[in-house]
């Protein structure tokens, strides 16, 4: 830390992203990226857009907004775009939390929520998940404050139903509920259709997972016009040109290529079923995942040992050295070939152990 670093950030512990090693070629099952390349149409449109990089991008993302708006049936003033959905989540902490409206979220969830709260100096409370890692909705309903819930949750993959979320929205119409749907396309139900009925609902999604565009950094939120207007205020107060022209073009391309996205999601869902069944045969336990990852533990091997052994064998998975989940590893669902290699290497790890 330099001696110039503002005191307001001293002690700030930043988010630790999953490893992106370059020293050898790993099978990457650690950051929930897609194993499939981006849509060809998206690639082509990004390349076209590169020819106009001397110009600023459209700060209102009008064409991208129109494309999404048609696809999901919400109007353009109910959508805001950001540089990855992490940015819109950060904006939501900035816009909808303060001393009177602390942030509340589960103790086991996306690690960035507490970082956003800390960085913005927002008080927050972490609600312990139930023993089986489901979300104690009754506790959330009784608390005051802005709710942040990943649905499906990470790293458990467990999903709430739209009806459960609706009851949470009704429990206090005077607080905002943010539903982070980063993984919703892998089998859970989106609550986007509720935004017209509940002006306290904000839903965020990302192009990083199901749409194979983690490198492009594109995410969005949808919600009532007024919530979205607040997020635009924050966006225009930081960086109005937050979506670069190539990403914007690629975003339009992938939205025009929905069949490709859905085909890939179906593959991931199939591979998740396949890998889960095979791992259960080997003695693994896991949470019921609706996401593009599974959260597994084995009675004979710790989460850290499994992570380390697999890394030596060229496979990266995610291990969290945190209370309650240190026995687990989170494994991203990849292609069928990657899953076969994973199963083969896990078999070897287990044999070496016994
Ligand atoms: C991956 C992820 C995000 C956001 O990712 P971006 O790449 O910034 O869009 C948000 N929430 C959860 C739970 C995630 O796993």
Coordinates of N, CA and C in Angstrom, one line a residue, residues 240-325:
X240 N -20.0 6.5 -18.7 CA -21.2 6.3 -19.7 C -20.8 5.4 -20.8
X241 N -19.5 5.3 -21.2 CA -19.1 4.5 -22.3 C -18.7 3.1 -21.8
X242 N -19.5 2.5 -20.9 CA -19.0 1.3 -20.2 C -19.1 0.1 -21.1
X243 N -19.8 0.1 -22.2 CA -19.8 -1.1 -23.1 C -19.1 -0.7 -24.4
X244 N -17.9 -1.4 -24.6 CA -17.2 -1.1 -25.8 C -17.9 -1.6 -27.1
X245 N -17.5 -1.0 -28.2 CA -18.3 -1.3 -29.5 C -18.2 -2.7 -29.9
X246 N -17.0 -3.4 -29.7 CA -16.9 -4.8 -30.1 C -17.8 -5.7 -29.3
X247 N -17.8 -5.4 -28.0 CA -18.7 -6.2 -27.1 C -20.1 -6.0 -27.4
X248 N -20.5 -4.7 -27.7 CA -21.9 -4.4 -28.0 C -22.3 -5.2 -29.3
X249 N -21.4 -5.2 -30.3 CA -21.8 -5.9 -31.5 C -21.8 -7.4 -31.3
X250 N -20.9 -7.9 -30.5 CA -20.9 -9.3 -30.2 C -22.2 -9.7 -29.4
X251 N -22.6 -8.8 -28.5 CA -23.8 -9.0 -27.8 C -25.1 -9.1 -28.7
X252 N -25.1 -8.2 -29.7 CA -26.3 -8.3 -30.6 C -26.2 -9.6 -31.4
X253 N -25.0 -9.9 -31.8 CA -24.8 -11.2 -32.5 C -25.3 -12.4 -31.8
X254 N -24.9 -12.5 -30.5 CA -25.3 -13.7 -29.8 C -26.8 -13.8 -29.5
X255 N -27.3 -12.6 -29.3 CA -28.8 -12.6 -29.1 C -29.6 -12.9 -30.3
X256 N -28.9 -12.7 -31.5 CA -29.6 -13.1 -32.8 C -29.4 -14.6 -33.1
X257 N -28.6 -15.2 -32.2 CA -28.2 -16.6 -32.4 C -28.7 -17.5 -31.2
X258 N -29.9 -17.2 -30.8 CA -30.4 -17.9 -29.6 C -30.3 -19.4 -29.7
X259 N -30.5 -20.0 -30.8 CA -30.6 -21.4 -31.0 C -29.2 -22.0 -30.5
X260 N -28.2 -21.3 -30.9 CA -26.8 -21.8 -30.5 C -26.7 -21.8 -29.0
X261 N -27.1 -20.7 -28.3 CA -27.0 -20.6 -26.9 C -27.8 -21.8 -26.3
X262 N -29.0 -22.0 -26.7 CA -29.8 -23.0 -26.1 C -29.3 -24.4 -26.3
X263 N -28.7 -24.7 -27.5 CA -28.1 -26.0 -27.8 C -26.9 -26.2 -26.8
X264 N -26.1 -25.2 -26.5 CA -25.0 -25.3 -25.6 C -25.5 -25.5 -24.2
X265 N -26.6 -24.8 -23.8 CA -27.1 -25.0 -22.4 C -27.6 -26.5 -22.3
X266 N -28.3 -27.0 -23.3 CA -28.8 -28.4 -23.2 C -27.6 -29.3 -23.0
X267 N -26.5 -29.1 -23.8 CA -25.3 -30.0 -23.6 C -24.8 -29.9 -22.2
X268 N -24.7 -28.7 -21.6 CA -24.2 -28.6 -20.3 C -25.1 -29.3 -19.3
X269 N -26.4 -29.2 -19.5 CA -27.3 -29.8 -18.6 C -27.2 -31.3 -18.7
X270 N -27.0 -31.8 -19.9 CA -26.8 -33.3 -20.0 C -25.5 -33.7 -19.4
X271 N -24.4 -32.9 -19.6 CA -23.1 -33.3 -19.1 C -23.1 -33.2 -17.5
X272 N -23.9 -32.3 -17.0 CA -24.0 -32.2 -15.5 C -24.7 -33.5 -15.0
X273 N -25.7 -33.9 -15.7 CA -26.4 -35.2 -15.2 C -25.4 -36.3 -15.3
X274 N -24.7 -36.4 -16.4 CA -23.8 -37.5 -16.6 C -22.7 -37.5 -15.5
X275 N -22.0 -36.4 -15.4 CA -20.9 -36.3 -14.4 C -21.4 -36.5 -13.0
X276 N -22.6 -36.0 -12.7 CA -23.1 -36.2 -11.3 C -23.3 -37.7 -11.0
X277 N -23.9 -38.4 -12.0 CA -24.2 -39.8 -11.7 C -22.9 -40.6 -11.5
X278 N -21.9 -40.3 -12.4 CA -20.7 -41.0 -12.3 C -20.0 -40.7 -11.0
X279 N -20.0 -39.5 -10.6 CA -19.3 -39.1 -9.3 C -20.0 -39.7 -8.1
X280 N -21.4 -39.8 -8.2 CA -22.1 -40.5 -7.1 C -21.7 -41.9 -7.0
X281 N -21.5 -42.6 -8.1 CA -21.0 -44.0 -8.1 C -19.7 -44.1 -7.4
X282 N -18.9 -43.0 -7.5 CA -17.6 -43.1 -6.8 C -17.6 -42.7 -5.4
X283 N -18.8 -42.4 -4.9 CA -19.0 -42.0 -3.5 C -19.1 -40.6 -3.2
X284 N -19.2 -39.7 -4.2 CA -19.3 -38.3 -4.0 C -20.7 -37.9 -3.5
X285 N -20.8 -36.9 -2.7 CA -22.0 -36.3 -2.4 C -22.0 -34.9 -3.0
X286 N -23.2 -34.4 -3.3 CA -23.3 -33.1 -4.0 C -24.7 -32.4 -3.7
X287 N -24.7 -31.1 -3.8 CA -25.9 -30.4 -3.7 C -26.6 -30.5 -5.1
X288 N -28.0 -30.4 -5.1 CA -28.7 -30.4 -6.3 C -28.5 -29.2 -7.2
X289 N -27.7 -29.3 -8.2 CA -27.3 -28.0 -8.9 C -28.1 -27.8 -10.1
X290 N -28.6 -26.5 -10.3 CA -29.3 -26.1 -11.5 C -28.3 -25.1 -12.3
X291 N -27.0 -25.2 -12.0 CA -26.1 -24.3 -12.6 C -25.1 -25.0 -13.5
X292 N -24.1 -24.4 -14.1 CA -23.1 -25.0 -14.9 C -21.9 -25.5 -14.1
X293 N -22.2 -25.8 -12.9 CA -21.1 -26.4 -12.0 C -21.8 -27.3 -11.0
X294 N -21.0 -28.2 -10.4 CA -21.5 -29.0 -9.3 C -20.6 -28.7 -8.1
X295 N -21.2 -29.0 -6.9 CA -20.5 -28.7 -5.7 C -20.4 -30.0 -4.9
X296 N -19.2 -30.5 -4.9 CA -19.1 -32.0 -4.5 C -18.2 -32.1 -3.3
X297 N -18.4 -33.2 -2.5 CA -17.4 -33.6 -1.5 C -17.4 -35.1 -1.4
X298 N -16.3 -35.7 -0.9 CA -16.1 -37.1 -0.8 C -15.7 -37.4 0.6
X299 N -16.3 -38.5 1.2 CA -15.9 -38.8 2.6 C -14.4 -39.1 2.8
X300 N -13.7 -39.5 1.8 CA -12.3 -40.0 2.0 C -11.3 -38.9 1.7
X301 N -11.7 -37.8 1.0 CA -10.7 -36.8 0.6 C -11.2 -35.4 0.9
X302 N -10.3 -34.5 1.4 CA -10.7 -33.2 1.7 C -10.8 -32.4 0.4
X303 N -11.6 -31.3 0.5 CA -11.7 -30.4 -0.7 C -10.4 -29.9 -1.2
X304 N -9.5 -29.6 -0.3 CA -8.2 -29.0 -0.7 C -7.3 -30.1 -1.3
X305 N -7.4 -31.3 -0.8 CA -6.6 -32.4 -1.3 C -7.1 -32.8 -2.7
X306 N -8.4 -32.8 -2.9 CA -8.9 -33.1 -4.3 C -8.5 -32.0 -5.3
X307 N -8.6 -30.7 -4.8 CA -8.2 -29.6 -5.7 C -6.7 -29.7 -6.1
X308 N -5.9 -30.0 -5.1 CA -4.4 -30.1 -5.3 C -4.1 -31.2 -6.2
X309 N -4.6 -32.4 -5.9 CA -4.3 -33.6 -6.8 C -4.8 -33.4 -8.2
X310 N -5.9 -32.8 -8.4 CA -6.4 -32.6 -9.8 C -5.6 -31.6 -10.5
X311 N -5.1 -30.6 -9.8 CA -4.2 -29.6 -10.4 C -3.0 -30.2 -10.9
X312 N -2.4 -31.1 -10.1 CA -1.2 -31.8 -10.5 C -1.4 -32.6 -11.8
X313 N -2.7 -33.0 -12.0 CA -3.0 -33.8 -13.1 C -3.6 -33.0 -14.3
X314 N -3.5 -31.7 -14.1 CA -3.8 -30.8 -15.3 C -5.3 -30.4 -15.3
X315 N -6.0 -30.6 -14.2 CA -7.4 -30.1 -14.1 C -7.6 -29.1 -13.0
X316 N -8.1 -27.9 -13.4 CA -8.3 -26.9 -12.3 C -9.8 -26.9 -11.9
X317 N -10.0 -27.1 -10.6 CA -11.4 -26.9 -10.1 C -11.3 -25.8 -9.0
X318 N -12.4 -25.4 -8.4 CA -12.3 -24.3 -7.4 C -12.5 -24.9 -6.0
X319 N -11.6 -24.4 -5.2 CA -11.7 -24.8 -3.8 C -11.8 -23.5 -2.9
X320 N -12.7 -23.5 -2.0 CA -12.9 -22.3 -1.1 C -12.5 -22.7 0.3
X321 N -11.4 -22.0 0.7 CA -11.0 -22.3 2.1 C -11.8 -21.4 3.1
X322 N -13.0 -21.8 3.2 CA -14.0 -21.0 4.0 C -14.7 -21.9 4.9
X323 N -15.2 -21.4 6.1 CA -16.0 -22.2 7.0 C -17.2 -22.8 6.3
X324 N -17.6 -24.0 6.7 CA -18.8 -24.7 6.3 C -18.6 -25.4 4.9
X325 N -17.7 -24.8 4.0 CA -17.6 -25.4 2.7 C -16.2 -25.9 2.3

